Coordinates of N, CA and C and ligand atoms in Angstrom, one line a residue:
M1 N 6.9 -12.3 12.5 CA 7.9 -11.8 11.5 C 8.4 -13.0 10.7
S2 N 8.6 -12.7 9.4 CA 9.2 -13.7 8.6 C 10.7 -13.6 8.6
E3 N 11.3 -14.6 8.1 CA 12.8 -14.6 8.0 C 13.2 -13.5 7.1
P4 N 14.3 -12.8 7.4 CA 14.8 -11.8 6.5 C 15.1 -12.4 5.1
V5 N 14.8 -11.8 4.1 CA 15.0 -12.3 2.7 C 16.0 -11.4 2.0
D6 N 16.9 -12.0 1.2 CA 17.8 -11.2 0.4 C 17.0 -10.6 -0.8
D7 N 17.7 -9.7 -1.5 CA 17.0 -9.1 -2.6 C 16.5 -10.0 -3.7
E8 N 17.3 -11.1 -4.0 CA 16.9 -12.0 -5.0 C 15.6 -12.8 -4.6
A9 N 15.6 -13.2 -3.3 CA 14.4 -13.9 -2.8 C 13.2 -13.0 -2.7
L10 N 13.4 -11.7 -2.4 CA 12.3 -10.7 -2.4 C 11.7 -10.6 -3.8
V11 N 12.5 -10.5 -4.8 CA 12.0 -10.4 -6.1 C 11.1 -11.6 -6.5
K12 N 11.6 -12.8 -6.0 CA 10.8 -14.0 -6.3 C 9.5 -14.0 -5.6
R13 N 9.4 -13.4 -4.4 CA 8.1 -13.4 -3.7 C 7.1 -12.5 -4.4
F14 N 7.6 -11.5 -5.1 CA 6.7 -10.5 -5.8 C 7.0 -10.4 -7.3
P15 N 6.8 -11.5 -8.0 CA 7.1 -11.5 -9.4 C 6.3 -10.6 -10.2
W16 N 5.2 -10.1 -9.7 CA 4.2 -9.3 -10.5 C 4.4 -7.8 -10.2
V17 N 5.4 -7.4 -9.4 CA 5.7 -6.0 -9.2 C 7.1 -5.7 -9.6
Q18 N 7.4 -4.5 -9.9 CA 8.8 -4.1 -10.2 C 9.4 -3.6 -8.9
I19 N 10.4 -4.3 -8.4 CA 11.1 -3.9 -7.2 C 12.4 -3.2 -7.5
T20 N 12.6 -2.0 -7.0 CA 13.8 -1.3 -7.2 C 14.5 -1.1 -5.8
H21 N 15.7 -0.6 -5.9 CA 16.5 -0.3 -4.7 C 15.7 0.6 -3.8
D22 N 14.9 1.5 -4.4 CA 14.2 2.5 -3.6 C 12.9 1.9 -3.0
S23 N 12.4 0.8 -3.6 CA 11.1 0.3 -3.1 C 11.2 -1.0 -2.4
K24 N 12.4 -1.6 -2.3 CA 12.5 -2.9 -1.8 C 12.1 -3.0 -0.3
H25 N 12.3 -1.9 0.5 CA 11.9 -2.0 1.9 C 10.4 -2.1 2.0
L26 N 9.7 -1.4 1.0 CA 8.2 -1.4 1.0 C 7.7 -2.9 0.9
F27 N 8.3 -3.6 0.0 CA 7.9 -5.0 -0.2 C 8.4 -6.0 0.9
R28 N 9.6 -5.7 1.5 CA 10.0 -6.4 2.6 C 9.0 -6.3 3.8
G29 N 8.5 -5.1 3.9 CA 7.5 -4.8 4.9 C 6.2 -5.6 4.7
W30 N 5.8 -5.8 3.4 CA 4.6 -6.5 3.1 C 4.7 -8.0 3.6
L31 N 5.9 -8.5 3.5 CA 6.1 -9.9 3.9 C 5.8 -10.1 5.4
D32 N 6.0 -9.0 6.2 CA 5.6 -9.0 7.6 C 4.3 -8.4 7.9
E33 N 3.5 -8.1 6.8 CA 2.2 -7.4 6.9 C 2.4 -6.1 7.6
R34 N 3.4 -5.3 7.2 CA 3.6 -4.0 7.7 C 3.7 -3.0 6.5
L35 N 3.0 -1.9 6.6 CA 3.1 -0.9 5.5 C 4.2 0.1 6.0
L36 N 5.3 0.0 5.3 CA 6.5 0.9 5.6 C 6.6 2.0 4.6
I37 N 6.4 3.2 5.0 CA 6.5 4.4 4.1 C 7.8 5.2 4.5
N38 N 8.5 5.6 3.4 CA 9.7 6.4 3.7 C 9.4 7.6 4.4
R39 N 10.2 7.8 5.5 CA 10.1 9.1 6.2 C 11.5 9.7 6.3
C40 N 11.5 11.0 6.2 CA 12.8 11.8 6.2 C 13.3 12.0 7.6
D41 N 14.5 11.6 7.8 CA 15.1 11.8 9.2 C 15.3 13.3 9.5
N42 N 15.4 14.1 8.4 CA 15.8 15.5 8.6 C 14.5 16.3 8.9
C43 N 13.5 16.2 8.0 CA 12.3 17.1 8.2 C 11.0 16.3 8.6
S44 N 11.1 15.0 8.8 CA 10.0 14.1 9.3 C 8.9 13.9 8.2
L45 N 9.1 14.4 7.0 CA 8.1 14.2 6.0 C 8.0 12.8 5.5
F46 N 6.8 12.2 5.4 CA 6.6 11.0 4.7 C 6.5 11.2 3.2
H47 N 6.9 10.3 2.4 CA 6.6 10.4 1.0 C 6.4 9.0 0.4
H48 N 5.5 8.9 -0.6 CA 5.2 7.7 -1.3 C 4.7 8.1 -2.7
P49 N 5.0 7.4 -3.7 CA 5.9 6.2 -3.7 C 7.4 6.5 -3.4
P50 N 8.2 5.5 -3.0 CA 9.5 5.7 -2.5 C 10.4 6.4 -3.5
K51 N 11.2 7.3 -3.0 CA 12.2 8.0 -3.8 C 13.5 8.0 -3.1
P52 N 14.6 8.1 -3.8 CA 15.9 8.0 -3.1 C 16.2 9.2 -2.2
I53 N 15.5 10.3 -2.4 CA 15.7 11.5 -1.5 C 14.4 12.1 -1.1
C54 N 14.4 12.8 0.0 CA 13.2 13.5 0.4 C 12.8 14.5 -0.6
P55 N 11.5 14.5 -1.1 CA 11.1 15.5 -2.1 C 11.0 16.9 -1.5
E56 N 11.0 17.0 -0.2 CA 10.9 18.3 0.5 C 12.3 19.0 0.7
C57 N 13.2 18.3 1.3 CA 14.5 18.9 1.7 C 15.7 18.2 1.1
W58 N 15.4 17.2 0.2 CA 16.5 16.5 -0.6 C 17.4 15.7 0.3
S59 N 17.1 15.5 1.5 CA 17.9 14.6 2.4 C 17.8 13.2 1.9
S60 N 18.9 12.5 1.9 CA 18.9 11.0 1.5 C 18.8 10.2 2.8
N61 N 18.7 10.8 3.9 CA 18.5 10.0 5.2 C 17.0 9.7 5.4
L62 N 16.6 8.6 4.9 CA 15.2 8.2 4.9 C 15.1 6.9 5.7
T63 N 14.0 6.8 6.5 CA 13.8 5.6 7.3 C 12.4 5.1 6.9
P64 N 12.3 3.8 6.4 CA 11.0 3.2 6.2 C 10.3 3.1 7.6
T65 N 9.1 3.7 7.7 CA 8.5 3.8 8.9 C 7.0 3.2 8.8
E66 N 6.7 2.4 9.7 CA 5.4 1.8 9.7 C 4.3 2.8 9.9
V67 N 3.3 2.8 9.1 CA 2.1 3.6 9.2 C 0.9 2.8 9.6
S68 N -0.1 3.5 10.2 CA -1.3 2.8 10.7 C -2.1 2.1 9.6
G69 N -2.1 2.7 8.4 CA -3.0 2.2 7.4 C -4.4 2.7 7.5
R70 N -4.7 3.6 8.5 CA -6.0 4.2 8.5 C -6.0 5.4 7.7
G71 N -7.2 5.7 7.1 CA -7.3 6.8 6.2 C -8.7 7.0 5.7
V72 N -8.8 7.8 4.7 CA -10.1 8.2 4.1 C -9.9 8.1 2.5
I73 N -10.9 7.5 1.9 CA -10.8 7.3 0.4 C -10.8 8.7 -0.2
H74 N -9.8 9.0 -1.0 CA -9.6 10.2 -1.7 C -10.1 10.2 -3.1
L75 N -10.0 9.0 -3.7 CA -10.3 8.8 -5.1 C -10.7 7.3 -5.3
A76 N -11.7 7.1 -6.1 CA -12.2 5.7 -6.3 C -12.4 5.5 -7.8
M77 N -11.9 4.4 -8.3 CA -12.1 4.0 -9.7 C -12.7 2.6 -9.7
F78 N -13.4 2.3 -10.7 CA -14.0 0.9 -10.8 C -13.7 0.3 -12.1
L79 N -12.8 -0.7 -12.0 CA -12.3 -1.2 -13.3 C -13.1 -2.4 -13.7
R80 N -13.4 -2.4 -15.0 CA -14.2 -3.5 -15.6 C -13.2 -4.4 -16.4
Q81 N -12.0 -4.0 -16.6 CA -11.0 -4.9 -17.1 C -9.6 -4.3 -16.6
G82 N -8.6 -5.2 -16.6 CA -7.3 -4.8 -16.1 C -6.4 -5.9 -16.0
A83 N -5.3 -5.7 -15.3 CA -4.3 -6.7 -15.2 C -4.9 -7.9 -14.4
P84 N -4.6 -9.1 -14.8 CA -5.1 -10.3 -14.1 C -4.5 -10.4 -12.7
A85 N -5.3 -10.8 -11.8 CA -4.8 -11.1 -10.4 C -5.7 -12.2 -9.8
P86 N -5.1 -13.1 -9.0 CA -5.9 -14.2 -8.6 C -7.1 -13.9 -7.8
D87 N -7.1 -12.7 -7.1 CA -8.3 -12.3 -6.3 C -9.2 -11.4 -7.0
V88 N -9.0 -11.2 -8.3 CA -9.8 -10.3 -9.0 C -10.6 -11.0 -10.1
D89 N -11.9 -10.8 -10.2 CA -12.7 -11.4 -11.2 C -13.6 -10.3 -11.8
Y90 N -13.1 -9.8 -13.0 CA -13.7 -8.6 -13.6 C -15.1 -9.0 -14.1
L91 N -15.4 -10.3 -14.3 CA -16.7 -10.7 -14.8 C -17.7 -10.6 -13.7
K92 N -17.3 -10.7 -12.5 CA -18.3 -10.7 -11.4 C -18.8 -9.3 -11.1
G93 N -18.0 -8.3 -11.5 CA -18.4 -6.9 -11.3 C -17.2 -6.0 -11.3
P94 N -17.4 -4.7 -11.3 CA -16.2 -3.8 -11.3 C -15.3 -4.0 -10.1
H95 N -14.0 -3.9 -10.3 CA -13.0 -4.0 -9.3 C -12.6 -2.7 -8.8
P96 N -12.9 -2.4 -7.5 CA -12.6 -1.0 -7.0 C -11.1 -0.8 -6.8
V97 N -10.6 0.3 -7.2 CA -9.2 0.7 -6.9 C -9.3 2.1 -6.3
V98 N -8.8 2.2 -5.1 CA -8.9 3.5 -4.4 C -7.5 4.1 -4.0
T99 N -7.5 5.4 -3.9 CA -6.4 6.1 -3.4 C -6.8 6.6 -2.0
V100 N -6.1 6.3 -1.0 CA -6.5 6.6 0.4 C -5.5 7.7 0.9
D101 N -6.1 8.7 1.5 CA -5.3 9.7 2.3 C -5.0 9.1 3.6
L102 N -3.8 8.8 3.9 CA -3.4 8.2 5.2 C -3.4 9.2 6.3
E103 N -3.8 8.8 7.5 CA -4.0 9.8 8.6 C -2.6 10.4 9.0
E104 N -1.5 9.7 8.7 CA -0.2 10.2 9.2 C 0.1 11.6 8.7
Q105 N -0.3 11.9 7.5 CA 0.1 13.2 6.9 C -0.8 13.6 5.8
E106 N -1.1 14.9 5.8 CA -2.0 15.4 4.7 C -1.4 15.1 3.4
G107 N -2.1 14.5 2.5 CA -1.6 14.3 1.1 C -0.8 13.1 0.9
L108 N -0.6 12.3 2.0 CA 0.2 11.1 1.9 C -0.8 10.0 1.5
R109 N -0.6 9.4 0.3 CA -1.6 8.5 -0.3 C -1.1 7.2 -0.7
F110 N -1.9 6.2 -0.5 CA -1.6 4.8 -0.9 C -2.7 4.2 -1.6
S111 N -2.5 3.6 -2.7 CA -3.5 3.0 -3.6 C -3.6 1.5 -3.5
S112 N -4.8 1.0 -3.4 CA -5.0 -0.4 -3.4 C -6.5 -0.7 -3.7
T113 N -7.0 -1.9 -3.4 CA -8.4 -2.1 -3.6 C -9.1 -2.2 -2.2
V114 N -10.4 -2.4 -2.2 CA -11.2 -2.4 -1.0 C -11.9 -3.8 -0.9
V115 N -11.8 -4.4 0.2 CA -12.5 -5.7 0.5 C -13.5 -5.5 1.6
G116 N -14.3 -6.5 1.8 CA -15.2 -6.5 3.0 C -16.4 -5.7 2.9
C117 N -16.8 -5.2 1.7 CA -18.0 -4.4 1.6 C -18.5 -4.5 0.1
P118 N -19.8 -4.3 -0.2 CA -20.2 -4.3 -1.5 C -19.6 -3.1 -2.3
V119 N -19.4 -3.3 -3.6 CA -18.6 -2.3 -4.4 C -19.4 -1.0 -4.4
E120 N -20.7 -1.0 -4.2 CA -21.5 0.2 -4.3 C -21.2 1.1 -3.0
D121 N -20.7 0.4 -1.9 CA -20.4 1.2 -0.7 C -19.0 1.9 -0.8
V122 N -18.2 1.6 -1.8 CA -16.9 2.2 -1.9 C -17.1 3.6 -2.5
K123 N -16.9 4.6 -1.6 CA -17.1 6.0 -2.0 C -16.0 6.9 -1.5
I124 N -15.8 8.0 -2.2 CA -14.9 9.0 -1.7 C -15.4 9.5 -0.3
G125 N -14.5 9.6 0.6 CA -14.8 10.0 2.0 C -15.0 8.8 2.9
L126 N -15.1 7.6 2.4 CA -15.3 6.4 3.3 C -14.0 6.2 4.2
E127 N -14.2 6.1 5.5 CA -13.1 5.8 6.4 C -12.7 4.3 6.3
V128 N -11.4 4.1 6.0 CA -11.0 2.7 5.8 C -9.8 2.5 6.7
E129 N -9.4 1.2 6.8 CA -8.2 0.7 7.5 C -7.6 -0.3 6.7
L130 N -6.3 -0.6 7.0 CA -5.5 -1.5 6.2 C -5.8 -3.0 6.7
T131 N -5.9 -3.9 5.7 CA -5.9 -5.3 6.0 C -5.1 -6.0 5.0
W132 N -4.9 -7.3 5.1 CA -4.0 -8.0 4.2 C -4.7 -9.2 3.6
I133 N -4.5 -9.3 2.3 CA -5.0 -10.5 1.6 C -3.7 -11.2 1.1
E134 N -3.9 -12.4 0.5 CA -2.8 -13.1 -0.1 C -2.9 -13.0 -1.6
R135 N -1.8 -12.6 -2.3 CA -1.8 -12.5 -3.7 C -0.6 -13.2 -4.2
Y136 N -0.7 -14.2 -5.1 CA 0.4 -15.1 -5.6 C 1.2 -15.6 -4.4
G137 N 0.6 -15.9 -3.3 CA 1.3 -16.5 -2.2 C 2.0 -15.6 -1.2
S138 N 1.9 -14.3 -1.5 CA 2.5 -13.3 -0.6 C 1.5 -12.3 -0.1
P139 N 1.7 -11.7 1.1 CA 0.8 -10.7 1.6 C 0.7 -9.5 0.7
F140 N -0.6 -9.0 0.6 CA -0.8 -7.8 -0.3 C -1.7 -6.9 0.5
P141 N -1.3 -5.6 0.6 CA -2.1 -4.7 1.5 C -3.4 -4.2 0.7
V142 N -4.5 -4.2 1.4 CA -5.8 -3.7 0.9 C -6.5 -2.9 2.0
F143 N -7.6 -2.3 1.6 CA -8.3 -1.6 2.6 C -9.7 -2.2 2.8
R144 N -10.2 -2.0 4.0 CA -11.6 -2.4 4.3 C -12.3 -1.2 5.1
P145 N -13.6 -1.1 5.0 CA -14.3 -0.1 5.8 C -13.8 -0.2 7.3
R146 N -13.6 1.0 7.9 CA -13.2 1.0 9.3 C -14.4 0.6 10.2
T147 N -14.1 -0.3 11.1 CA -15.1 -0.8 12.0 C -15.4 0.3 13.0
E148 N -16.7 0.5 13.3 CA -17.1 1.6 14.2 C -16.4 1.4 15.6
G149 N -15.9 2.5 16.1 CA -15.3 2.4 17.4 C -13.9 1.9 17.5
A150 N -13.5 1.2 16.5 CA -12.1 0.6 16.6 C -11.1 1.7 16.4
S151 N -10.0 1.6 17.0 CA -9.0 2.7 16.9 C -7.9 2.2 16.0
Ligands
ZN1 ZN1 13.1 16.0 4.3

């Protein structure tokens, strides 16, 4: 676990994303390589991206809750150009961006890229798990194909 960081320090660790009051717990989790998704204390529903109230029951009692990061690719896009990032080289080939259905809840989705396999293996329905790379010196959540037999 890293040292707790205040809001100002948090913003400095992620200069390339917009951090709001509602999303700051998400990025604090990244520093510890934990994917924290808002979960409603009232009805137990997860939602993402973070909102100030539960989209189901409107409760504002939300708890950032760690999820496994396991899921199945729901949508895959292959970018040939886009925002620059230190781990992305669009000239080398298309950069995959996927939306993954997380196993915790039907329709709970998180988007990132896929590492650890050729881009042609990135397909809808592929079982993936969360892993972390470094981007601008801070942990960044990405997916990789799930290893056979691993839980
Ligand atoms: Zn709720």
